[in-house]
Amino acid sequence: MAKKSRTLSLKERGLTNFEAIMWLFTRLSALGMYALILFALIGALVMGARNNMNFADVMRWAFMPNVSHVQSTDLQSTDAWATPLWRLTASALLLLAAAHGVHGLVVIADDYIAGARAQHCASVEHCFSGCDEPHGFVAHLDFVNLTMDDRRWTMFHGLSSIVYRR
Amino acid sequence: MGLKRDVSLSAGLRYRGPAAYLTYILHRIGGLGMGIFIAVHILASFVGGRFGGILNGIYENWAFQIFIFFCALFHAINGLRITILDLFPKLLDYHVEAIWIEWAVFIPLFGVSVFVIVSTALGG
């Protein structure tokens, strides 16, 4: 049964409500940030990072291509690092990261402010079987979110003992 | 009412789980660490002045840079694994192998970075 729900396609997981859309957005924004980071990394190498910066400085620039991040390096001039292109890249990265991060904080908060909703999820069988009966928000999230990484359900919704035995 | 758990808190804290548990909790710590400290860093740079300088002084300290780089790098690499496995669920059959690959990528990258940060800090 566990296998069945894990191999459902995204469409079959029922992307209908806000949480499901945000689940997908979290993944896609991660890929988007990777694209921007790679772009900044390649840009840094093209602009001469290889001879003037150490590895940590290059990574600092790649994760946020803001000119203040390369001012302490051996670069002769940082003019090329402060163009509108890089400001735009940094802004896009910040915007994506903020949206991704704020939703992440909401998800974490939701784990610790569980209350009555959490109790809808009564058994691991229910969660793994693909939620035949909809139980609102929590059941839906279980259905959509249950990957090997979403251990929070096993930790905070009374499922630990079952995972323990595996 | 609070949380309803079938296990005690101490049992929950001792829970180690399979390989995915460590990456799960580090992903969460990394995400929270970045969310809090990068927000502070951006606000401090925006506010500026003496107060902003003090906050950024802490942030730019080499020891803190190691922590925040751990958060960012681990969160990024682990997040890529989650994204790949979630968007291609058939790969979930190999989730343990994926975690080993993840460590094989993360440890050298982070190790080189820590070495560079520390040697720069100590060597001037």
Coordinates of C-alpha atoms in Angstrom, one line a residue:
Chain A
M1 CA 0.0 0.0 0.0
A2 CA 2.8 2.3 0.8
K3 CA 4.2 1.9 -2.6
K4 CA 0.9 2.7 -4.2
S5 CA 0.6 6.2 -2.8
R6 CA 4.3 7.0 -3.4
T7 CA 4.1 6.3 -7.1
L8 CA 1.1 8.4 -7.8
S9 CA 1.6 11.0 -10.5
L10 CA 1.2 14.7 -9.5
K11 CA -2.1 14.9 -11.3
E12 CA -3.5 11.9 -9.5
R13 CA -2.6 13.5 -6.2
G14 CA -5.4 16.0 -6.7
L15 CA -3.9 19.4 -7.1
T16 CA -7.0 21.3 -6.3
N17 CA -6.5 23.5 -3.3
F18 CA -4.0 26.1 -2.1
E19 CA -1.8 23.7 -0.1
A20 CA -1.4 21.4 -3.1
I21 CA -0.5 24.3 -5.4
M22 CA 2.0 25.5 -2.8
W23 CA 3.5 22.0 -2.5
L24 CA 4.2 22.2 -6.2
F25 CA 5.4 25.8 -6.0
T26 CA 7.9 24.8 -3.3
R27 CA 9.5 22.3 -5.6
L28 CA 9.4 24.5 -8.7
S29 CA 10.7 27.5 -6.9
A30 CA 13.6 25.4 -5.7
L31 CA 14.4 24.5 -9.3
G32 CA 14.0 28.2 -10.2
M33 CA 16.5 29.2 -7.5
Y34 CA 18.9 26.5 -8.8
A35 CA 18.6 28.1 -12.3
L36 CA 19.4 31.6 -10.9
I37 CA 22.2 30.3 -8.7
L38 CA 23.8 28.5 -11.7
F39 CA 23.4 31.6 -13.8
A40 CA 25.2 33.7 -11.1
L41 CA 27.9 31.0 -10.8
I42 CA 28.6 30.9 -14.5
G43 CA 28.5 34.7 -14.6
A44 CA 31.0 34.9 -11.8
L45 CA 33.4 32.6 -13.7
V46 CA 33.0 34.5 -16.9
M47 CA 33.7 37.8 -15.1
G48 CA 37.0 36.5 -13.7
A49 CA 36.1 34.9 -10.4
R50 CA 38.6 32.1 -11.1
N51 CA 41.6 34.3 -10.6
N52 CA 40.4 36.8 -8.1
M53 CA 38.1 35.0 -5.6
N54 CA 38.2 32.0 -3.4
F55 CA 35.6 29.2 -3.5
A56 CA 33.7 30.6 -0.5
D57 CA 33.4 34.0 -2.1
V58 CA 32.1 32.5 -5.3
M59 CA 29.5 30.5 -3.4
R60 CA 28.5 33.7 -1.5
W61 CA 28.0 35.5 -4.8
A62 CA 26.1 32.5 -6.4
F63 CA 23.6 32.3 -3.6
M64 CA 22.9 36.0 -3.7
P65 CA 24.5 37.9 -6.6
N66 CA 24.7 41.2 -4.8
V67 CA 27.8 43.4 -5.4
S68 CA 28.4 43.8 -1.7
H69 CA 29.2 40.1 -1.6
V70 CA 32.3 40.5 -3.7
Q71 CA 33.7 43.7 -2.3
S72 CA 36.2 42.0 -0.1
T73 CA 37.8 40.0 -2.9
D74 CA 40.8 40.6 -5.1
L75 CA 38.7 42.0 -8.0
Q76 CA 40.2 45.1 -9.5
S77 CA 36.8 46.6 -10.3
T78 CA 33.3 45.5 -9.3
D79 CA 31.5 47.5 -12.0
A80 CA 30.6 44.5 -14.0
W81 CA 29.2 42.9 -10.9
A82 CA 26.7 45.8 -10.2
T83 CA 24.9 45.9 -13.6
P84 CA 21.0 45.9 -13.8
L85 CA 21.2 42.3 -15.0
W86 CA 22.7 41.2 -11.7
R87 CA 20.3 43.5 -9.7
L88 CA 17.5 41.8 -11.6
T89 CA 18.9 38.3 -10.9
A90 CA 19.4 39.1 -7.3
S91 CA 15.8 40.5 -7.0
A92 CA 14.3 37.5 -8.7
L93 CA 16.3 35.2 -6.4
L94 CA 15.2 37.1 -3.3
L95 CA 11.6 37.1 -4.4
L96 CA 11.6 33.4 -5.0
A97 CA 13.5 32.7 -1.8
A98 CA 11.1 34.8 0.2
A99 CA 8.0 33.2 -1.2
H100 CA 9.5 29.7 -0.8
G101 CA 10.7 30.5 2.8
V102 CA 7.6 32.1 4.0
H103 CA 5.5 29.1 3.0
G104 CA 8.1 26.9 4.6
L105 CA 7.7 28.8 7.9
V106 CA 3.9 28.4 7.6
V107 CA 4.3 24.6 7.1
I108 CA 6.6 24.4 10.2
A109 CA 4.2 26.5 12.2
D110 CA 1.4 24.3 11.1
D111 CA 3.2 21.3 12.6
Y112 CA 3.4 22.8 16.0
I113 CA 0.0 24.5 16.1
A114 CA -1.7 21.3 15.2
G115 CA -4.6 21.1 17.6
A116 CA -7.9 19.5 16.6
R117 CA -7.1 19.2 12.9
A118 CA -4.2 16.9 13.5
Q119 CA -6.5 14.4 15.1
H120 CA -8.3 13.7 11.9
C121 CA -5.3 11.6 10.8
A122 CA -6.0 8.5 12.9
S123 CA -3.8 5.8 11.4
V124 CA -0.9 5.3 9.1
E125 CA -3.0 2.9 7.0
H126 CA -5.3 5.8 6.3
C127 CA -2.5 8.0 5.2
F128 CA -0.7 5.5 3.1
S129 CA -3.8 4.1 1.4
G130 CA -4.4 7.3 -0.5
C131 CA -7.2 8.8 1.6
D132 CA -10.3 7.2 0.2
E133 CA -12.4 9.4 2.5
P134 CA -11.5 13.1 2.4
H135 CA -10.8 14.4 5.9
G136 CA -10.3 18.0 5.0
F137 CA -7.0 19.8 5.2
V138 CA -4.9 17.3 7.1
A139 CA -6.0 14.3 5.1
H140 CA -5.3 16.1 1.9
L141 CA -1.8 17.1 3.0
D142 CA -1.1 13.6 4.0
F143 CA -2.1 12.4 0.6
V144 CA -0.1 15.0 -1.3
N145 CA 2.9 15.5 0.9
L146 CA 3.8 12.0 2.1
T147 CA 7.2 11.4 0.7
M148 CA 10.1 9.8 2.5
D149 CA 11.0 13.3 3.7
D150 CA 7.8 14.3 5.3
R151 CA 8.5 12.6 8.6
R152 CA 6.7 15.3 10.4
W153 CA 3.5 13.4 10.0
T154 CA 5.0 10.4 11.7
M155 CA 6.4 12.6 14.4
F156 CA 3.5 14.7 15.2
H157 CA 0.4 12.9 14.2
G158 CA 0.7 9.8 16.2
L159 CA 2.4 7.6 13.6
S160 CA 5.8 7.2 15.1
S161 CA 5.1 3.9 16.7
I162 CA 4.1 2.4 13.4
V163 CA 7.2 3.7 11.6
Y164 CA 9.3 2.4 14.5
R165 CA 8.3 -1.2 13.9
R166 CA 9.3 -1.2 10.2
Chain B
M1 CA -5.5 20.8 23.8
G2 CA -2.2 20.8 22.2
L3 CA -0.8 17.9 20.2
K4 CA -2.1 14.4 20.5
R5 CA 0.8 11.9 20.2
D6 CA 0.7 8.2 20.5
V7 CA 4.3 8.3 21.7
S8 CA 5.8 10.2 24.6
L9 CA 7.9 13.3 23.9
S10 CA 11.1 11.6 25.1
A11 CA 10.4 8.7 22.7
G12 CA 9.8 11.2 20.0
L13 CA 13.1 12.9 20.7
R14 CA 15.0 9.6 20.7
Y15 CA 13.4 8.6 17.4
R16 CA 16.0 8.4 14.8
G17 CA 14.1 6.7 12.0
P18 CA 15.6 5.5 8.7
A19 CA 18.1 7.5 6.7
A20 CA 15.6 10.1 5.7
Y21 CA 15.0 11.3 9.3
L22 CA 18.4 13.1 9.6
T23 CA 18.0 14.9 6.3
Y24 CA 14.5 15.8 7.3
I25 CA 15.5 17.5 10.5
L26 CA 18.6 19.1 9.0
H27 CA 16.5 20.4 6.2
R28 CA 14.1 22.0 8.7
I29 CA 17.0 23.4 10.8
G30 CA 18.6 24.8 7.7
G31 CA 15.4 26.3 6.4
L32 CA 14.7 28.0 9.8
G33 CA 18.3 29.1 10.1
M34 CA 18.2 30.8 6.7
G35 CA 14.8 32.2 7.2
I36 CA 15.7 33.9 10.5
F37 CA 19.3 34.9 10.0
I38 CA 19.2 36.0 6.4
A39 CA 16.1 38.1 7.2
V40 CA 18.0 39.7 10.0
H41 CA 21.0 40.2 7.7
I42 CA 18.9 41.9 5.0
L43 CA 17.1 44.1 7.6
A44 CA 20.4 45.0 9.2
S45 CA 21.9 46.0 5.8
F46 CA 18.8 48.0 5.1
V47 CA 18.7 49.8 8.4
G48 CA 22.4 50.4 8.5
G49 CA 24.0 52.6 11.1
R50 CA 25.6 51.3 14.3
F51 CA 22.9 48.8 15.1
G52 CA 22.9 47.3 11.6
G53 CA 26.7 47.2 11.8
I54 CA 26.7 45.2 15.0
L55 CA 24.2 42.7 13.6
N56 CA 26.1 42.4 10.3
G57 CA 29.4 42.1 12.3
I58 CA 28.0 39.0 13.9
Y59 CA 26.6 37.7 10.6
E60 CA 29.9 38.2 8.8
N61 CA 32.0 36.5 11.5
W62 CA 33.7 33.5 10.0
A63 CA 32.2 31.1 12.6
F64 CA 28.7 32.3 11.8
Q65 CA 29.5 32.0 8.1
I66 CA 30.2 28.4 8.5
F67 CA 26.8 27.8 10.2
I68 CA 24.9 29.8 7.7
F69 CA 26.7 28.2 4.8
F70 CA 25.8 24.8 6.2
C71 CA 22.2 25.8 6.3
A72 CA 22.2 27.1 2.8
L73 CA 24.2 24.4 1.2
F74 CA 22.5 21.5 2.9
H75 CA 19.0 23.0 2.3
A76 CA 19.8 23.5 -1.3
I77 CA 21.3 20.0 -2.0
N78 CA 18.7 18.2 0.1
G79 CA 15.9 20.3 -1.5
L80 CA 17.1 19.2 -4.9
R81 CA 16.9 15.6 -3.9
I82 CA 13.4 16.1 -2.5
T83 CA 12.3 17.9 -5.7
I84 CA 13.7 15.2 -8.0
L85 CA 12.1 12.4 -6.0
D86 CA 8.8 14.2 -5.7
L87 CA 8.5 15.1 -9.3
F88 CA 9.7 11.7 -10.4
P89 CA 8.0 9.4 -7.7
K90 CA 9.3 6.2 -9.3
L91 CA 12.8 7.2 -8.1
L92 CA 11.5 6.9 -4.5
D93 CA 12.4 3.2 -4.7
Y94 CA 16.0 4.4 -4.6
H95 CA 15.6 7.1 -1.9
V96 CA 18.3 5.6 0.3
E97 CA 20.8 5.6 -2.5
A98 CA 19.7 9.2 -3.3
I99 CA 20.6 10.2 0.3
W100 CA 24.1 8.6 -0.1
I101 CA 24.6 10.5 -3.3
E102 CA 23.5 13.7 -1.5
W103 CA 26.1 13.2 1.3
A104 CA 28.7 12.4 -1.4
V105 CA 28.0 15.8 -3.0
F106 CA 27.5 17.8 0.2
I107 CA 30.5 16.7 2.3
P108 CA 33.3 17.6 -0.2
L109 CA 31.6 20.9 -1.1
F110 CA 31.1 21.9 2.5
G111 CA 34.5 20.7 3.5
V112 CA 36.3 22.7 0.9
S113 CA 34.2 25.8 1.9
V114 CA 34.9 25.4 5.6
F115 CA 38.6 24.9 4.9
V116 CA 38.7 28.1 2.8
I117 CA 36.7 30.1 5.3
V118 CA 38.8 29.0 8.2
S119 CA 42.2 29.4 6.4
T120 CA 41.1 32.9 5.2
A121 CA 40.0 33.8 8.8
L122 CA 43.3 32.6 10.3
G123 CA 45.6 33.7 7.6
G124 CA 44.2 37.2 7.3

